[in-house]
Amino acid sequence: MAAKTSYDVVIIGGGFAGVTAARDLQKRGLSTIVLEARDRLGGRTFYEERNGFHVELGGTWIHWTQPFVWAEKERYGLEVQETPGCVAERIAIKMDGTVQDLQEAQLGEFVEGFERFFAESKGVWERPYDIHHCWDAVCERDGMSVADRLHALDLTPLQRTSIGGFLEILSMNQPQNASYVEMMRTWSLTGWNYPLFNDTAARYKFTKGTGALVEAISRDGGFEVALNTPVRSVQHSSDGVRVTTESGEQLMAQRAVVTVPLNVLHSVEFEPPLSELKLEASKLKHVGGGCKVFFEVEGDPGAVMTLSRSTDSPLIGSFTYKRGEKHSVLAGFSLEPDALEKSVAEWQLVLEEFIPGIKLLSTFGHDWGGDDLSRGSWCTYRPGTVARFTDELPRQEGHLFFASGDHAQGWRGFIEGAIASGSRTAVQVAETLSA
Ligand SMILES: Cc1cc2nc3c(=O)[nH]c(=O)nc-3n(C[C@H](O)[C@H](O)[C@H](O)COP(=O)(O)OP(=O)(O)OC[C@H]3O[C@@H](n4cnc5c(N)ncnc54)[C@H](O)[C@@H]3O)c2cc1C
């Protein structure tokens, strides 16, 4: 329940985009409230205790190649810890039906595969925050999927499997559904460099969880928060914005910042309606799906990474997440719709193919695809949509502003993108109010 009926700014959604925008606006002296449908802030990041382990059920890894989130980490003095399986002692790859350990002599071939796959990246994303810098190159390849690019290259089986598996994790979908241009953007953001690409993907996580950063931003920001407050509709005119919650409560504001995930944006009613292109993008949905599944195992499996394509295993990748003498935890990724319903016995068979002798004790995770407030995991655009949607999704409409990791420039699809987008949008909103 809101304390007042009128604010300078109302923020719809309290993930990283929302809380960052709220902090930056409140600190500029604008009265700001976050309306969040869940019973907690953080959105698609969710640090929780499950089965006696503290894990990140959603967004997890950050890196200093990501300037906004790393600045927040430094600003609030938050510690990070390493993920053992990202600097693996053993990488088990399933190819041609059998699991093999990556040998030191194969490392060159492995990395060369990524370099060949991404060979066009510099010409497409010479400036990965600016889609217009190499606009023609983006448009020429926009229709291509990861599968199209894989088919066009003469790769070795090791290269095909490792790139295929890695990019299925990065996109959380099959190669035919993921945009090749978008994968090149991430590679470019890490300096066209495999070790940085790998480390950015899964090496450093907050020691006290992403929740510690959400908490630090909220405390510092001092903005008002209304949890358990789903927004049903938004009306806007030159006079301002009227927001109606599911329970019928109404709030007035001079400006609104909409931060709900792309895949659920169309479930909020807007009057006048959102642009046709925004609605089309939301109804079409981004293709980031799949499941992050945690495996509690007996003993210490060591620092292990596994990799496979979804055509060969329900487990496209996993790595040791926490090591312990008695129990350890692996974080895994799967594109199977029933991944979280599979029994321990079913996953045991899958895991022991990669890690012989392993004993699985339990599995757990959060179903982000089945969650009405996310309808997907992290954002991956479909082939053929990047050029059309990139400028439109964050475009202001009247007194409505849009911030989200799902349409950030640069690190789209990441915590970094959400913070960058929230921060940038706060400046835009504040400028219109002080003009
Ligand atoms: C399993 C998983 C793993 C990931 N791993 C990583 C990773 O390792 N590193 C990384 O950088 N990123 C990762 N991501 C992506 C990252 O978590 C997201 O990009 C980022 O958190 C998105 O933030 P956001 O604020 O844009 O959206 P969200 O966090 O989704 O916030 C939007 C908020 O809007 C709320 N909402 C929705 N509808 C309404 C409504 N009608 N009224 C009010 N509120 C509403 C939602 O409840 C939510 O809290 C991962 C995501 C998932 C799901």
Short mmCIF file of C-alpha atoms and ligand atoms in Angstrom, two decimals:
data_model
loop_
_atom_site.label_atom_id
_atom_site.label_comp_id
_atom_site.label_asym_id
_atom_site.label_seq_id
_atom_site.Cartn_x
_atom_site.Cartn_y
_atom_site.Cartn_z
CA MET A 1 0.00 0.00 0.00
CA ALA A 2 1.42 3.40 -1.00
CA ALA A 3 1.78 6.10 1.68
CA LYS A 4 0.54 8.86 -0.65
CA THR A 5 -1.64 9.07 -3.75
CA SER A 6 0.66 11.31 -5.74
CA TYR A 7 4.39 11.09 -6.55
CA ASP A 8 6.82 12.72 -8.91
CA VAL A 9 7.71 9.32 -10.37
CA VAL A 10 6.19 5.87 -10.13
CA ILE A 11 8.38 2.93 -11.09
CA ILE A 12 6.60 -0.22 -12.20
CA GLY A 13 8.68 -3.27 -11.31
CA GLY A 14 11.43 -3.63 -8.71
CA GLY A 15 14.19 -5.60 -10.44
CA PHE A 16 17.62 -4.03 -10.91
CA ALA A 17 16.37 -1.60 -13.57
CA GLY A 18 13.59 -0.42 -11.26
CA VAL A 19 15.56 -0.03 -8.03
CA THR A 20 18.44 1.71 -9.80
CA ALA A 21 16.11 4.20 -11.47
CA ALA A 22 14.28 4.74 -8.16
CA ARG A 23 17.48 5.44 -6.24
CA ASP A 24 18.81 7.84 -8.83
CA LEU A 25 15.50 9.74 -9.03
CA GLN A 26 14.87 9.93 -5.28
CA LYS A 27 18.44 11.17 -4.80
CA ARG A 28 17.66 13.97 -7.24
CA GLY A 29 14.93 15.09 -4.88
CA LEU A 30 12.02 13.54 -6.79
CA SER A 31 9.49 11.62 -4.69
CA THR A 32 9.60 8.10 -6.09
CA ILE A 33 7.74 4.87 -5.40
CA VAL A 34 8.41 1.37 -6.73
CA LEU A 35 5.34 -0.80 -7.28
CA GLU A 36 6.41 -4.44 -7.31
CA ALA A 37 4.10 -7.39 -7.92
CA ARG A 38 6.25 -9.90 -6.01
CA ASP A 39 6.74 -10.07 -2.27
CA ARG A 40 10.38 -9.05 -2.72
CA LEU A 41 12.60 -6.78 -4.81
CA GLY A 42 15.19 -8.18 -7.23
CA GLY A 43 13.00 -9.60 -10.01
CA ARG A 44 14.93 -12.14 -12.05
CA THR A 45 17.71 -12.15 -9.49
CA PHE A 46 16.79 -14.17 -6.41
CA TYR A 47 19.34 -15.16 -3.77
CA GLU A 48 17.72 -17.71 -1.54
CA GLU A 49 18.36 -20.60 0.74
CA ARG A 50 17.24 -23.86 -0.85
CA ASN A 51 17.99 -27.28 0.58
CA GLY A 52 20.36 -25.67 3.08
CA PHE A 53 22.42 -23.86 0.41
CA HIS A 54 22.41 -20.18 -0.45
CA VAL A 55 22.16 -20.01 -4.22
CA GLU A 56 21.29 -17.54 -6.94
CA LEU A 57 18.16 -18.93 -8.54
CA GLY A 58 18.31 -16.24 -11.24
CA GLY A 59 20.94 -13.74 -12.38
CA THR A 60 24.29 -14.43 -10.77
CA TRP A 61 27.58 -13.59 -12.45
CA ILE A 62 29.10 -10.17 -12.91
CA HIS A 63 32.45 -8.98 -14.21
CA TRP A 64 34.52 -5.80 -14.47
CA THR A 65 33.86 -5.80 -18.22
CA GLN A 66 30.41 -4.65 -17.03
CA PRO A 67 30.98 -1.06 -15.90
CA PHE A 68 27.71 -0.20 -14.17
CA VAL A 69 27.34 -3.27 -11.97
CA TRP A 70 31.03 -3.31 -11.12
CA ALA A 71 30.81 0.35 -10.09
CA GLU A 72 27.88 -0.53 -7.81
CA LYS A 73 29.87 -3.37 -6.28
CA GLU A 74 32.74 -0.98 -5.58
CA ARG A 75 30.50 1.85 -4.40
CA TYR A 76 28.87 -0.34 -1.74
CA GLY A 77 32.01 -2.34 -0.92
CA LEU A 78 30.51 -5.72 -1.81
CA GLU A 79 32.74 -8.77 -2.10
CA VAL A 80 32.71 -11.32 -4.90
CA GLN A 81 33.71 -14.97 -4.83
CA GLU A 82 34.87 -17.33 -7.55
CA THR A 83 32.80 -20.08 -9.08
CA PRO A 84 35.02 -23.18 -9.02
CA GLY A 85 33.69 -24.78 -12.21
CA CYS A 86 34.40 -21.68 -14.30
CA VAL A 87 38.11 -22.20 -13.78
CA ALA A 88 37.69 -25.93 -14.19
CA GLU A 89 40.31 -28.59 -13.55
CA ARG A 90 38.27 -30.81 -15.82
CA ILE A 91 36.01 -30.00 -18.78
CA ALA A 92 33.83 -32.94 -19.87
CA ILE A 93 32.31 -32.54 -23.33
CA LYS A 94 29.75 -34.84 -24.91
CA MET A 95 30.32 -35.22 -28.63
CA ASP A 96 29.50 -37.93 -31.10
CA GLY A 97 27.55 -39.70 -28.35
CA THR A 98 30.43 -40.04 -25.90
CA VAL A 99 31.80 -37.87 -23.13
CA GLN A 100 35.44 -36.91 -23.43
CA ASP A 101 37.68 -34.80 -21.25
CA LEU A 102 39.08 -31.76 -23.00
CA GLN A 103 42.83 -32.34 -23.25
CA GLU A 104 45.42 -29.59 -22.93
CA ALA A 105 46.50 -30.27 -26.51
CA GLN A 106 42.93 -29.51 -27.68
CA LEU A 107 42.70 -26.07 -26.05
CA GLY A 108 43.97 -24.31 -29.17
CA GLU A 109 41.37 -26.04 -31.33
CA PHE A 110 38.65 -25.22 -28.76
CA VAL A 111 39.45 -21.49 -28.64
CA GLU A 112 40.04 -21.27 -32.39
CA GLY A 113 36.46 -22.48 -32.91
CA PHE A 114 35.10 -19.47 -31.02
CA GLU A 115 37.38 -17.11 -32.90
CA ARG A 116 36.20 -18.49 -36.24
CA PHE A 117 32.55 -18.41 -35.24
CA PHE A 118 32.87 -14.79 -34.12
CA ALA A 119 35.27 -13.66 -36.86
CA GLU A 120 32.79 -11.07 -38.19
CA SER A 121 32.12 -9.50 -34.79
CA LYS A 122 34.50 -6.57 -35.03
CA GLY A 123 32.91 -5.46 -38.26
CA VAL A 124 29.40 -5.74 -36.81
CA TRP A 125 29.91 -4.50 -33.25
CA GLU A 126 33.04 -2.38 -33.45
CA ARG A 127 31.18 -0.32 -30.82
CA PRO A 128 28.97 -2.79 -28.96
CA TYR A 129 26.94 -0.05 -27.24
CA ASP A 130 26.07 1.59 -30.54
CA ILE A 131 24.03 -0.47 -32.99
CA HIS A 132 24.10 2.41 -35.50
CA HIS A 133 27.87 2.51 -35.78
CA CYS A 134 27.93 -0.52 -38.11
CA TRP A 135 24.23 -0.44 -38.95
CA ASP A 136 24.50 -1.96 -42.44
CA ALA A 137 26.58 -4.86 -41.13
CA VAL A 138 23.99 -5.51 -38.39
CA CYS A 139 21.10 -5.40 -40.86
CA GLU A 140 22.84 -7.70 -43.35
CA ARG A 141 23.15 -10.42 -40.70
CA ASP A 142 20.07 -9.69 -38.59
CA GLY A 143 18.08 -12.56 -40.09
CA MET A 144 20.78 -15.11 -39.30
CA SER A 145 20.48 -17.56 -36.44
CA VAL A 146 23.32 -19.19 -34.54
CA ALA A 147 22.47 -22.36 -36.49
CA ASP A 148 22.91 -20.52 -39.82
CA ARG A 149 26.37 -19.42 -38.79
CA LEU A 150 27.31 -22.90 -37.54
CA HIS A 151 26.19 -24.44 -40.84
CA ALA A 152 28.24 -21.95 -42.84
CA LEU A 153 31.49 -22.94 -41.13
CA ASP A 154 33.62 -26.03 -41.51
CA LEU A 155 34.23 -26.70 -37.82
CA THR A 156 35.70 -29.75 -36.12
CA PRO A 157 33.34 -31.89 -33.99
CA LEU A 158 34.94 -30.45 -30.84
CA GLN A 159 34.43 -26.89 -32.04
CA ARG A 160 30.86 -27.54 -33.18
CA THR A 161 29.92 -29.08 -29.83
CA SER A 162 31.66 -26.58 -27.61
CA ILE A 163 30.39 -23.49 -29.43
CA GLY A 164 26.94 -25.03 -29.89
CA GLY A 165 26.66 -25.92 -26.20
CA PHE A 166 28.13 -22.65 -24.94
CA LEU A 167 25.82 -20.56 -27.12
CA GLU A 168 22.79 -22.62 -26.12
CA ILE A 169 23.59 -21.59 -22.54
CA LEU A 170 24.27 -17.98 -23.51
CA SER A 171 21.00 -17.72 -25.43
CA MET A 172 18.96 -20.28 -23.45
CA ASN A 173 17.52 -21.64 -26.65
CA GLN A 174 18.37 -23.85 -29.59
CA PRO A 175 20.72 -22.42 -32.25
CA GLN A 176 17.95 -21.98 -34.83
CA ASN A 177 16.04 -19.66 -32.46
CA ALA A 178 18.85 -17.39 -31.28
CA SER A 179 20.11 -14.32 -33.09
CA TYR A 180 23.68 -14.58 -34.39
CA VAL A 181 24.04 -10.78 -34.22
CA GLU A 182 23.17 -10.81 -30.51
CA MET A 183 25.76 -13.47 -29.71
CA MET A 184 28.37 -11.38 -31.54
CA ARG A 185 27.47 -8.40 -29.35
CA THR A 186 28.37 -10.28 -26.18
CA TRP A 187 31.64 -11.53 -27.67
CA SER A 188 32.49 -7.94 -28.66
CA LEU A 189 31.70 -6.62 -25.19
CA THR A 190 34.38 -8.91 -23.79
CA GLY A 191 37.01 -7.60 -26.16
CA TRP A 192 36.80 -10.40 -28.75
CA ASN A 193 38.65 -12.57 -26.29
CA TYR A 194 37.76 -16.11 -25.13
CA PRO A 195 39.15 -16.04 -21.55
CA LEU A 196 37.27 -12.80 -20.80
CA PHE A 197 34.14 -14.14 -22.50
CA ASN A 198 34.29 -17.26 -20.32
CA ASP A 199 35.06 -15.39 -17.09
CA THR A 200 32.32 -12.83 -17.69
CA ALA A 201 29.81 -15.60 -18.24
CA ALA A 202 30.29 -17.43 -14.96
CA ARG A 203 33.29 -16.63 -12.79
CA TYR A 204 32.45 -13.98 -10.19
CA LYS A 205 29.35 -13.86 -8.04
CA PHE A 206 28.44 -11.72 -5.04
CA THR A 207 29.62 -13.42 -1.84
CA LYS A 208 26.44 -12.34 -0.05
CA GLY A 209 24.27 -12.65 -3.13
CA THR A 210 22.65 -10.24 -5.55
CA GLY A 211 20.20 -9.50 -2.73
CA ALA A 212 22.99 -7.61 -0.96
CA LEU A 213 23.22 -5.18 -3.88
CA VAL A 214 19.45 -4.79 -4.14
CA GLU A 215 19.40 -4.06 -0.42
CA ALA A 216 22.29 -1.57 -0.65
CA ILE A 217 20.65 0.33 -3.52
CA SER A 218 17.29 0.43 -1.73
CA ARG A 219 18.76 1.58 1.57
CA ASP A 220 20.88 4.23 -0.08
CA GLY A 221 18.05 5.39 -2.34
CA GLY A 222 15.48 5.82 0.39
CA PHE A 223 12.61 5.55 -2.09
CA GLU A 224 9.24 4.13 -1.15
CA VAL A 225 8.41 0.52 -2.05
CA ALA A 226 5.02 -1.18 -2.28
CA LEU A 227 5.44 -4.96 -2.53
CA ASN A 228 2.66 -7.38 -3.53
CA THR A 229 1.35 -4.58 -5.74
CA PRO A 230 0.86 -5.75 -9.32
CA VAL A 231 -0.01 -2.95 -11.71
CA ARG A 232 -3.01 -3.64 -13.89
CA SER A 233 -3.22 -0.50 -16.04
CA VAL A 234 -1.53 2.77 -16.85
CA GLN A 235 -3.23 5.84 -18.30
CA HIS A 236 -1.16 8.76 -19.43
CA SER A 237 -1.77 12.18 -20.92
CA SER A 238 -0.02 15.53 -21.01
CA ASP A 239 -1.22 16.05 -17.40
CA GLY A 240 0.65 13.04 -16.06
CA VAL A 241 0.23 9.34 -15.36
CA ARG A 242 -2.45 7.41 -13.49
CA VAL A 243 -1.48 3.90 -12.38
CA THR A 244 -4.10 1.39 -11.25
CA THR A 245 -3.08 -1.68 -9.30
CA GLU A 246 -4.78 -5.09 -9.43
CA SER A 247 -6.52 -4.26 -6.16
CA GLY A 248 -7.95 -1.05 -7.67
CA GLU A 249 -5.71 1.41 -5.83
CA GLN A 250 -4.82 4.45 -7.96
CA LEU A 251 -1.67 6.56 -7.89
CA MET A 252 -0.90 9.75 -9.78
CA ALA A 253 2.58 10.70 -10.92
CA GLN A 254 4.23 13.18 -13.23
CA ARG A 255 6.20 10.39 -14.88
CA ALA A 256 6.23 6.59 -14.89
CA VAL A 257 9.13 4.26 -15.56
CA VAL A 258 7.99 0.87 -16.83
CA THR A 259 10.50 -1.88 -16.05
CA VAL A 260 8.41 -5.05 -16.36
CA PRO A 261 10.09 -7.79 -18.42
CA LEU A 262 9.59 -7.66 -22.18
CA ASN A 263 7.71 -10.96 -22.17
CA VAL A 264 5.03 -9.66 -19.78
CA LEU A 265 4.82 -6.03 -20.94
CA HIS A 266 1.73 -6.76 -23.05
CA SER A 267 -0.13 -8.03 -19.97
CA VAL A 268 -0.31 -4.48 -18.55
CA GLU A 269 -3.05 -2.30 -20.11
CA PHE A 270 -1.89 1.08 -21.40
CA GLU A 271 -4.16 3.95 -22.41
CA PRO A 272 -3.35 5.21 -25.01
CA PRO A 273 -1.92 1.84 -26.08
CA LEU A 274 1.80 1.25 -26.41
CA SER A 275 3.33 1.56 -29.85
CA GLU A 276 2.50 -1.32 -32.17
CA LEU A 277 6.15 -2.33 -32.34
CA LYS A 278 6.53 -2.53 -28.55
CA LEU A 279 3.40 -4.66 -28.35
CA GLU A 280 4.54 -6.87 -31.20
CA ALA A 281 7.92 -7.42 -29.53
CA SER A 282 6.30 -8.29 -26.20
CA LYS A 283 3.75 -10.69 -27.69
CA LEU A 284 6.38 -12.32 -29.90
CA LYS A 285 8.57 -12.67 -26.77
CA HIS A 286 12.31 -12.97 -26.54
CA VAL A 287 13.49 -16.57 -26.71
CA GLY A 288 15.52 -16.79 -23.49
CA GLY A 289 13.88 -19.81 -21.88
CA GLY A 290 15.28 -23.01 -20.41
CA CYS A 291 16.04 -23.74 -16.79
CA LYS A 292 18.86 -23.24 -14.36
CA VAL A 293 18.91 -26.41 -12.27
CA PHE A 294 20.96 -26.87 -9.13
CA PHE A 295 22.32 -30.31 -8.28
CA GLU A 296 23.22 -31.14 -4.71
CA VAL A 297 25.79 -33.93 -4.83
CA GLU A 298 27.58 -36.00 -2.24
CA GLY A 299 31.20 -35.08 -1.47
CA ASP A 300 33.39 -32.86 -3.62
CA PRO A 301 33.40 -33.50 -7.39
CA GLY A 302 36.25 -31.01 -7.87
CA ALA A 303 36.16 -27.99 -10.15
CA VAL A 304 34.28 -29.48 -13.08
CA MET A 305 32.59 -28.05 -16.15
CA THR A 306 30.39 -30.06 -18.51
CA LEU A 307 29.24 -29.10 -21.97
CA SER A 308 26.90 -30.66 -24.52
CA ARG A 309 24.40 -29.69 -27.18
CA SER A 310 20.73 -30.07 -26.31
CA THR A 311 20.38 -32.65 -29.08
CA ASP A 312 22.80 -34.91 -27.16
CA SER A 313 21.85 -34.37 -23.51
CA PRO A 314 19.20 -32.67 -21.36
CA LEU A 315 22.16 -31.02 -19.61
CA ILE A 316 23.69 -28.44 -21.96
CA GLY A 317 26.17 -27.32 -19.37
CA SER A 318 27.00 -27.40 -15.70
CA PHE A 319 29.77 -26.36 -13.39
CA THR A 320 30.73 -26.72 -9.78
CA TYR A 321 29.06 -23.84 -7.98
CA LYS A 322 30.00 -24.53 -4.35
CA ARG A 323 32.45 -27.08 -3.04
CA GLY A 324 32.13 -28.81 0.31
CA GLU A 325 33.61 -31.94 1.85
CA LYS A 326 30.24 -33.52 2.53
CA HIS A 327 28.01 -31.87 -0.05
CA SER A 328 28.65 -29.72 -3.09
CA VAL A 329 26.41 -27.92 -5.53
CA LEU A 330 26.58 -27.80 -9.32
CA ALA A 331 24.71 -25.22 -11.37
CA GLY A 332 23.31 -26.73 -14.54
CA PHE A 333 21.40 -25.50 -17.56
CA SER A 334 18.76 -27.33 -19.53
CA LEU A 335 16.42 -26.53 -22.39
CA GLU A 336 14.02 -29.34 -21.42
CA PRO A 337 10.63 -27.90 -20.42
CA ASP A 338 10.30 -30.42 -17.56
CA ALA A 339 13.86 -29.99 -16.26
CA LEU A 340 12.72 -29.03 -12.77
CA GLU A 341 10.25 -31.91 -12.59
CA LYS A 342 12.71 -34.64 -13.53
CA SER A 343 13.41 -37.02 -10.68
CA VAL A 344 16.74 -37.37 -8.92
CA ALA A 345 17.06 -40.82 -10.53
CA GLU A 346 16.61 -39.35 -14.03
CA TRP A 347 19.17 -36.59 -13.46
CA GLN A 348 21.54 -39.06 -11.79
CA LEU A 349 21.79 -40.96 -15.10
CA VAL A 350 22.45 -37.74 -17.00
CA LEU A 351 25.07 -36.43 -14.57
CA GLU A 352 27.04 -39.64 -14.19
CA GLU A 353 27.66 -39.71 -17.93
CA PHE A 354 29.78 -36.60 -17.43
CA ILE A 355 31.04 -37.19 -13.90
CA PRO A 356 31.41 -40.93 -13.26
CA GLY A 357 30.78 -41.96 -9.66
CA ILE A 358 28.86 -38.81 -8.76
CA LYS A 359 25.96 -39.24 -6.34
CA LEU A 360 23.08 -36.84 -6.80
CA LEU A 361 21.11 -36.03 -3.64
CA SER A 362 18.60 -33.40 -4.74
CA THR A 363 17.77 -30.88 -7.45
CA PHE A 364 16.17 -27.47 -7.18
CA GLY A 365 15.59 -24.25 -9.12
CA HIS A 366 13.00 -21.66 -10.06
CA ASP A 367 10.74 -21.96 -13.10
CA TRP A 368 11.22 -18.52 -14.68
CA GLY A 369 9.39 -19.55 -17.85
CA GLY A 370 6.31 -20.57 -15.86
CA ASP A 371 6.52 -17.46 -13.68
CA ASP A 372 3.82 -14.97 -14.76
CA LEU A 373 6.05 -12.05 -13.81
CA SER A 374 8.95 -13.02 -16.08
CA ARG A 375 7.73 -15.54 -18.70
CA GLY A 376 11.31 -16.36 -19.60
CA SER A 377 14.84 -16.24 -18.30
CA TRP A 378 17.39 -13.78 -19.66
CA CYS A 379 16.66 -11.89 -22.84
CA THR A 380 17.79 -13.26 -26.19
CA TYR A 381 16.37 -11.75 -29.35
CA ARG A 382 15.13 -13.89 -32.19
CA PRO A 383 16.81 -13.77 -35.57
CA GLY A 384 15.40 -10.91 -37.61
CA THR A 385 14.33 -8.70 -34.68
CA VAL A 386 17.43 -6.86 -33.51
CA ALA A 387 17.37 -3.92 -35.93
CA ARG A 388 13.59 -3.46 -35.57
CA PHE A 389 13.32 -3.59 -31.79
CA THR A 390 16.56 -2.13 -30.40
CA ASP A 391 15.67 1.56 -30.70
CA GLU A 392 11.94 1.15 -30.20
CA LEU A 393 11.75 -0.75 -26.91
CA PRO A 394 13.39 1.93 -24.73
CA ARG A 395 11.69 4.79 -26.62
CA GLN A 396 9.74 7.22 -24.41
CA GLU A 397 5.99 7.52 -25.03
CA GLY A 398 4.52 10.73 -23.61
CA HIS A 399 5.27 10.70 -19.88
CA LEU A 400 6.10 6.99 -19.93
CA PHE A 401 9.73 5.87 -19.84
CA PHE A 402 11.03 2.35 -20.29
CA ALA A 403 13.99 0.73 -18.54
CA SER A 404 14.94 -2.93 -18.61
CA GLY A 405 17.80 -5.34 -18.93
CA ASP A 406 15.77 -6.73 -21.83
CA HIS A 407 16.33 -3.68 -24.01
CA ALA A 408 19.49 -2.12 -22.63
CA GLN A 409 22.21 -1.04 -25.02
CA GLY A 410 25.47 -2.91 -24.54
CA TRP A 411 24.84 -5.65 -21.99
CA ARG A 412 21.28 -6.48 -23.00
CA GLY A 413 20.05 -9.57 -21.14
CA PHE A 414 22.29 -9.09 -18.11
CA ILE A 415 22.15 -7.52 -14.63
CA GLU A 416 24.58 -4.97 -16.02
CA GLY A 417 22.10 -3.97 -18.71
CA ALA A 418 19.30 -3.58 -16.18
CA ILE A 419 21.38 -1.26 -13.99
CA ALA A 420 22.68 0.73 -16.97
CA SER A 421 19.18 1.12 -18.36
CA GLY A 422 17.69 2.15 -15.01
CA SER A 423 20.45 4.65 -14.46
CA ARG A 424 20.20 6.21 -17.91
CA THR A 425 16.42 6.39 -17.75
CA ALA A 426 16.54 8.17 -14.39
CA VAL A 427 18.63 10.92 -15.96
CA GLN A 428 16.20 11.24 -18.87
CA VAL A 429 13.20 11.45 -16.53
CA ALA A 430 14.89 13.99 -14.25
CA GLU A 431 15.81 16.17 -17.21
CA THR A 432 12.18 16.38 -18.33
CA LEU A 433 11.08 17.34 -14.83
CA SER A 434 13.67 20.04 -14.30
CA ALA A 435 13.27 21.54 -17.79
C1 LIG B 1 17.99 -18.14 -14.42
C2 LIG B 1 18.62 -16.81 -14.78
C3 LIG B 1 19.99 -16.69 -14.78
C4 LIG B 1 20.59 -15.47 -15.12
N1 LIG B 1 21.95 -15.35 -15.04
C5 LIG B 1 22.52 -14.13 -15.18
C6 LIG B 1 23.89 -13.93 -14.85
O1 LIG B 1 24.57 -14.85 -14.41
N2 LIG B 1 24.42 -12.67 -15.01
C7 LIG B 1 23.66 -11.62 -15.44
O2 LIG B 1 24.18 -10.51 -15.55
N3 LIG B 1 22.35 -11.78 -15.74
C8 LIG B 1 21.76 -13.00 -15.59
N4 LIG B 1 20.42 -13.16 -15.80
C9 LIG B 1 19.66 -12.01 -16.34
C10 LIG B 1 19.35 -10.95 -15.29
O3 LIG B 1 18.91 -11.56 -14.10
C11 LIG B 1 18.28 -10.02 -15.84
O4 LIG B 1 18.68 -9.52 -17.10
C12 LIG B 1 18.03 -8.82 -14.94
O5 LIG B 1 17.93 -9.20 -13.59
C13 LIG B 1 16.76 -8.12 -15.41
O6 LIG B 1 16.46 -7.03 -14.57
P1 LIG B 1 15.21 -6.10 -14.89
O7 LIG B 1 15.08 -5.14 -13.79
O8 LIG B 1 15.31 -5.58 -16.28
O9 LIG B 1 13.95 -7.11 -14.93
P2 LIG B 1 13.35 -7.98 -13.74
O10 LIG B 1 14.42 -8.38 -12.81
O11 LIG B 1 12.54 -9.05 -14.34
O12 LIG B 1 12.42 -6.94 -12.97
C14 LIG B 1 11.13 -6.61 -13.43
C15 LIG B 1 10.20 -6.60 -12.24
O13 LIG B 1 8.87 -6.27 -12.69
C16 LIG B 1 7.96 -6.97 -11.87
N5 LIG B 1 6.66 -6.98 -12.51
C17 LIG B 1 6.25 -7.69 -13.59
N6 LIG B 1 4.98 -7.38 -13.91
C18 LIG B 1 4.58 -6.45 -13.01
C19 LIG B 1 3.37 -5.73 -12.82
N7 LIG B 1 2.30 -5.88 -13.61
N8 LIG B 1 3.30 -4.84 -11.78
C20 LIG B 1 4.35 -4.65 -10.96
N9 LIG B 1 5.52 -5.32 -11.10
C21 LIG B 1 5.63 -6.19 -12.12
C22 LIG B 1 8.61 -8.33 -11.72
O14 LIG B 1 8.09 -9.04 -10.63
C23 LIG B 1 10.08 -7.95 -11.54
O15 LIG B 1 10.41 -7.81 -10.19
C24 LIG B 1 19.78 -14.36 -15.48
C25 LIG B 1 18.39 -14.48 -15.46
C26 LIG B 1 17.81 -15.69 -15.12
C27 LIG B 1 16.31 -15.80 -15.09
#
